[in-house]
mmCIF file of C-alpha atoms in Angstrom:
data_model
loop_
_atom_site.group_PDB
_atom_site.id
_atom_site.type_symbol
_atom_site.label_atom_id
_atom_site.label_comp_id
_atom_site.label_asym_id
_atom_site.label_seq_id
_atom_site.Cartn_x
_atom_site.Cartn_y
_atom_site.Cartn_z
ATOM 1 C CA UNK A 1 -9.903 27.425 3.506
ATOM 2 C CA UNK A 2 -12.038 29.432 5.926
ATOM 3 C CA UNK A 3 -10.436 27.605 8.858
ATOM 4 C CA UNK A 4 -7.041 28.404 7.355
ATOM 5 C CA UNK A 5 -7.827 32.143 7.168
ATOM 6 C CA UNK A 6 -9.416 32.087 10.633
ATOM 7 C CA UNK A 7 -6.350 30.463 12.226
ATOM 8 C CA UNK A 8 -3.671 32.513 10.521
ATOM 9 C CA UNK A 9 -5.292 35.688 9.334
ATOM 10 C CA UNK A 10 -5.516 36.908 5.744
ATOM 11 C CA UNK A 11 -1.796 37.869 5.513
ATOM 12 C CA UNK A 12 -0.597 34.230 5.877
ATOM 13 C CA UNK A 13 -2.976 32.451 3.507
ATOM 14 C CA UNK A 14 -0.142 31.207 1.261
ATOM 15 C CA UNK A 15 1.953 29.719 4.096
ATOM 16 C CA UNK A 16 0.790 26.089 4.193
ATOM 17 C CA UNK A 17 3.546 24.890 6.553
ATOM 18 C CA UNK A 18 2.564 27.535 9.080
ATOM 19 C CA UNK A 19 -1.048 26.386 8.750
ATOM 20 C CA UNK A 20 -0.142 22.775 9.554
ATOM 21 C CA UNK A 21 1.911 23.843 12.576
ATOM 22 C CA UNK A 22 -0.969 26.038 13.783
ATOM 23 C CA UNK A 23 -3.456 23.166 13.454
ATOM 24 C CA UNK A 24 -1.171 20.879 15.464
ATOM 25 C CA UNK A 25 -0.741 23.568 18.130
ATOM 26 C CA UNK A 26 -4.503 24.141 18.240
ATOM 27 C CA UNK A 27 -5.248 20.443 18.722
ATOM 28 C CA UNK A 28 -2.619 20.184 21.446
ATOM 29 C CA UNK A 29 -4.147 23.152 23.305
ATOM 30 C CA UNK A 30 -7.613 21.642 23.294
ATOM 31 C CA UNK A 31 -6.183 18.220 24.233
ATOM 32 C CA UNK A 32 -7.602 16.123 21.399
ATOM 33 C CA UNK A 33 -5.816 12.859 20.672
ATOM 34 C CA UNK A 34 -2.812 13.138 18.361
ATOM 35 C CA UNK A 35 -4.505 10.817 15.858
ATOM 36 C CA UNK A 36 -7.132 13.487 15.261
ATOM 37 C CA UNK A 37 -4.522 16.221 15.029
ATOM 38 C CA UNK A 38 -2.350 14.404 12.520
ATOM 39 C CA UNK A 39 -4.410 14.426 9.358
ATOM 40 C CA UNK A 40 -1.196 15.504 7.676
ATOM 41 C CA UNK A 41 2.171 13.942 8.307
ATOM 42 C CA UNK A 42 5.315 15.863 9.254
ATOM 43 C CA UNK A 43 6.237 16.873 5.712
ATOM 44 C CA UNK A 44 2.760 18.268 5.000
ATOM 45 C CA UNK A 45 1.546 15.294 2.921
ATOM 46 C CA UNK A 46 -1.447 13.139 3.673
ATOM 47 C CA UNK A 47 -0.620 9.865 5.469
ATOM 48 C CA UNK A 48 -1.432 6.605 3.717
ATOM 49 C CA UNK A 49 -3.309 4.059 5.831
ATOM 50 C CA UNK A 50 -3.147 0.520 4.440
ATOM 51 C CA UNK A 51 -6.391 -1.289 5.226
ATOM 52 C CA UNK A 52 -6.197 -4.564 3.301
ATOM 53 C CA UNK A 53 -3.789 -6.576 1.165
ATOM 54 C CA UNK A 54 -4.850 -9.663 -0.692
ATOM 55 C CA UNK A 55 -3.940 -11.567 -3.783
ATOM 56 C CA UNK A 56 -5.898 -13.873 -6.005
ATOM 57 C CA UNK A 57 -5.624 -15.883 -9.189
ATOM 58 C CA UNK A 58 -7.795 -14.796 -12.060
ATOM 59 C CA UNK A 59 -10.065 -17.455 -13.498
ATOM 60 C CA UNK A 60 -11.096 -17.861 -17.084
ATOM 61 C CA UNK A 61 -14.325 -16.008 -17.831
ATOM 62 C CA UNK A 62 -14.444 -17.065 -21.488
ATOM 63 C CA UNK A 63 -13.043 -20.127 -23.181
ATOM 64 C CA UNK A 64 -10.554 -18.117 -25.246
ATOM 65 C CA UNK A 65 -9.557 -15.770 -22.398
ATOM 66 C CA UNK A 66 -5.933 -15.649 -21.162
ATOM 67 C CA UNK A 67 -7.055 -14.602 -17.658
ATOM 68 C CA UNK A 68 -6.012 -17.908 -16.112
ATOM 69 C CA UNK A 69 -2.367 -16.917 -16.662
ATOM 70 C CA UNK A 70 -2.545 -13.871 -14.359
ATOM 71 C CA UNK A 71 -2.589 -13.068 -10.650
ATOM 72 C CA UNK A 72 -3.746 -9.858 -9.006
ATOM 73 C CA UNK A 73 -2.429 -8.285 -5.831
ATOM 74 C CA UNK A 74 -4.870 -5.777 -4.384
ATOM 75 C CA UNK A 75 -4.113 -3.086 -1.793
ATOM 76 C CA UNK A 76 -6.934 -1.080 -0.223
ATOM 77 C CA UNK A 77 -5.685 2.102 1.406
ATOM 78 C CA UNK A 78 -6.923 5.461 2.579
ATOM 79 C CA UNK A 79 -5.436 8.895 1.917
ATOM 80 C CA UNK A 80 -7.235 11.579 3.900
ATOM 81 C CA UNK A 81 -10.911 10.714 3.666
ATOM 82 C CA UNK A 82 -10.642 8.918 0.303
ATOM 83 C CA UNK A 83 -10.422 5.153 0.107
ATOM 84 C CA UNK A 84 -8.512 3.848 -2.898
ATOM 85 C CA UNK A 85 -7.563 0.472 -4.318
ATOM 86 C CA UNK A 86 -4.456 -0.424 -6.296
ATOM 87 C CA UNK A 87 -4.661 -3.582 -8.423
ATOM 88 C CA UNK A 88 -1.290 -5.005 -9.480
ATOM 89 C CA UNK A 89 -1.626 -7.603 -12.229
ATOM 90 C CA UNK A 90 1.257 -9.903 -13.095
ATOM 91 C CA UNK A 91 1.886 -13.209 -14.820
ATOM 92 C CA UNK A 92 1.196 -16.254 -12.660
ATOM 93 C CA UNK A 93 4.544 -17.553 -13.896
ATOM 94 C CA UNK A 94 6.240 -14.906 -11.709
ATOM 95 C CA UNK A 95 4.622 -16.373 -8.607
ATOM 96 C CA UNK A 96 5.767 -19.832 -9.614
ATOM 97 C CA UNK A 97 9.311 -18.412 -9.581
ATOM 98 C CA UNK A 98 8.792 -16.207 -6.496
ATOM 99 C CA UNK A 99 12.195 -17.073 -4.976
ATOM 100 C CA UNK A 100 13.858 -14.937 -7.674
ATOM 101 C CA UNK A 101 12.125 -11.852 -6.261
ATOM 102 C CA UNK A 102 11.824 -12.341 -2.492
ATOM 103 C CA UNK A 103 14.057 -13.927 0.176
ATOM 104 C CA UNK A 104 11.679 -16.789 1.004
ATOM 105 C CA UNK A 105 11.982 -20.470 0.206
ATOM 106 C CA UNK A 106 8.332 -21.528 0.308
ATOM 107 C CA UNK A 107 4.995 -20.197 -0.875
ATOM 108 C CA UNK A 108 3.084 -19.447 1.371
ATOM 109 C CA UNK A 109 5.871 -17.117 2.446
ATOM 110 C CA UNK A 110 4.732 -16.848 6.067
ATOM 111 C CA UNK A 111 1.651 -17.186 8.219
ATOM 112 C CA UNK A 112 -0.283 -14.676 10.338
ATOM 113 C CA UNK A 113 -2.597 -16.440 12.713
ATOM 114 C CA UNK A 114 -4.324 -19.022 10.552
ATOM 115 C CA UNK A 115 -3.911 -17.064 7.313
ATOM 116 C CA UNK A 116 -1.231 -18.146 4.867
ATOM 117 C CA UNK A 117 0.438 -15.170 3.174
ATOM 118 C CA UNK A 118 1.378 -15.903 -0.427
ATOM 119 C CA UNK A 119 3.596 -13.973 -2.829
ATOM 120 C CA UNK A 120 0.502 -12.607 -4.586
ATOM 121 C CA UNK A 121 -0.720 -11.163 -1.254
ATOM 122 C CA UNK A 122 2.323 -8.911 -0.775
ATOM 123 C CA UNK A 123 3.241 -7.792 -4.313
ATOM 124 C CA UNK A 124 0.880 -4.787 -4.280
ATOM 125 C CA UNK A 125 2.095 -3.692 -0.841
ATOM 126 C CA UNK A 126 5.736 -3.988 -1.908
ATOM 127 C CA UNK A 127 5.037 -1.884 -5.014
ATOM 128 C CA UNK A 128 3.078 0.801 -3.136
ATOM 129 C CA UNK A 129 5.683 0.985 -0.358
ATOM 130 C CA UNK A 130 8.485 1.337 -2.909
ATOM 131 C CA UNK A 131 6.819 3.828 -5.268
ATOM 132 C CA UNK A 132 4.515 6.451 -3.759
ATOM 133 C CA UNK A 133 3.564 7.684 -7.262
ATOM 134 C CA UNK A 134 1.376 4.557 -7.513
ATOM 135 C CA UNK A 135 -1.071 6.305 -5.159
ATOM 136 C CA UNK A 136 -2.366 8.178 -8.188
ATOM 137 C CA UNK A 137 -3.093 4.952 -10.099
ATOM 138 C CA UNK A 138 -5.781 2.315 -9.932
ATOM 139 C CA UNK A 139 -3.914 -0.392 -11.829
ATOM 140 C CA UNK A 140 -0.370 -1.506 -12.468
ATOM 141 C CA UNK A 141 0.453 -4.177 -15.034
ATOM 142 C CA UNK A 142 3.818 -5.851 -14.511
ATOM 143 C CA UNK A 143 4.913 -7.301 -17.832
ATOM 144 C CA UNK A 144 8.460 -8.450 -17.223
ATOM 145 C CA UNK A 145 10.560 -10.159 -14.586
ATOM 146 C CA UNK A 146 12.888 -7.159 -14.580
ATOM 147 C CA UNK A 147 10.035 -4.760 -13.802
ATOM 148 C CA UNK A 148 8.934 -6.943 -10.889
ATOM 149 C CA UNK A 149 12.548 -7.282 -9.766
ATOM 150 C CA UNK A 150 12.879 -3.473 -9.676
ATOM 151 C CA UNK A 151 9.965 -3.249 -7.255
ATOM 152 C CA UNK A 152 11.089 -6.201 -5.121
ATOM 153 C CA UNK A 153 14.806 -5.564 -4.799
ATOM 154 C CA UNK A 154 16.000 -3.702 -1.712
ATOM 155 C CA UNK A 155 12.585 -4.034 -0.062
ATOM 156 C CA UNK A 156 12.718 -4.696 3.671
ATOM 157 C CA UNK A 157 10.784 -7.953 3.971
ATOM 158 C CA UNK A 158 10.858 -7.910 7.779
ATOM 159 C CA UNK A 159 9.046 -4.581 7.474
ATOM 160 C CA UNK A 160 6.615 -6.075 4.936
ATOM 161 C CA UNK A 161 5.853 -8.914 7.388
ATOM 162 C CA UNK A 162 5.361 -6.358 10.175
ATOM 163 C CA UNK A 163 2.980 -4.343 7.969
ATOM 164 C CA UNK A 164 0.984 -7.450 7.085
ATOM 165 C CA UNK A 165 0.742 -8.437 10.768
ATOM 166 C CA UNK A 166 -0.548 -4.972 11.684
ATOM 167 C CA UNK A 167 -3.038 -4.998 8.816
ATOM 168 C CA UNK A 168 -4.316 -8.446 9.846
ATOM 169 C CA UNK A 169 -4.500 -7.775 13.581
ATOM 170 C CA UNK A 170 -5.255 -4.056 13.809
ATOM 171 C CA UNK A 171 -6.972 -3.692 10.398
ATOM 172 C CA UNK A 172 -4.737 -0.749 9.467
ATOM 173 C CA UNK A 173 -1.128 0.344 9.099
ATOM 174 C CA UNK A 174 0.240 3.807 8.341
ATOM 175 C CA UNK A 175 2.676 3.485 5.453
ATOM 176 C CA UNK A 176 6.063 4.998 6.226
ATOM 177 C CA UNK A 177 5.851 4.741 10.024
ATOM 178 C CA UNK A 178 7.833 1.568 10.618
#
């Protein structure tokens, strides 16, 4: 807040858009890299940097536990300086019928280097890319095929593959930049 008042003066404290533009102008004048200057994206929101996507099958921890019927897709991402993780849990049955949700014929869906990318690896990324309100959640439980279908339909799977390649090779991808 002190930087905000220093840059704009007391009379402009409520003008957030002007603040962002002033910060960008300041960083350009002192010739810092744009990556440092762009803590905020063009609409004033914080960019989301995807750091890791992985899926796994839950294993039974107790004899009477239903955990073995579920998969988890986990997305680790960063917003500003905070690292967050979204866990998307869904029935393993949905992965067995993956072709109903995504335009692939085989599971693993594709390969990046030596890593096979399975349906469970991309579900969390697809959900987070489709619904930015999930950034405020730690967990999402998908109970029905229709709910999963709503997340998966109209997703750009070439973009999802590109995101996964960037995450695997560069260890990060800014959501919404492709």
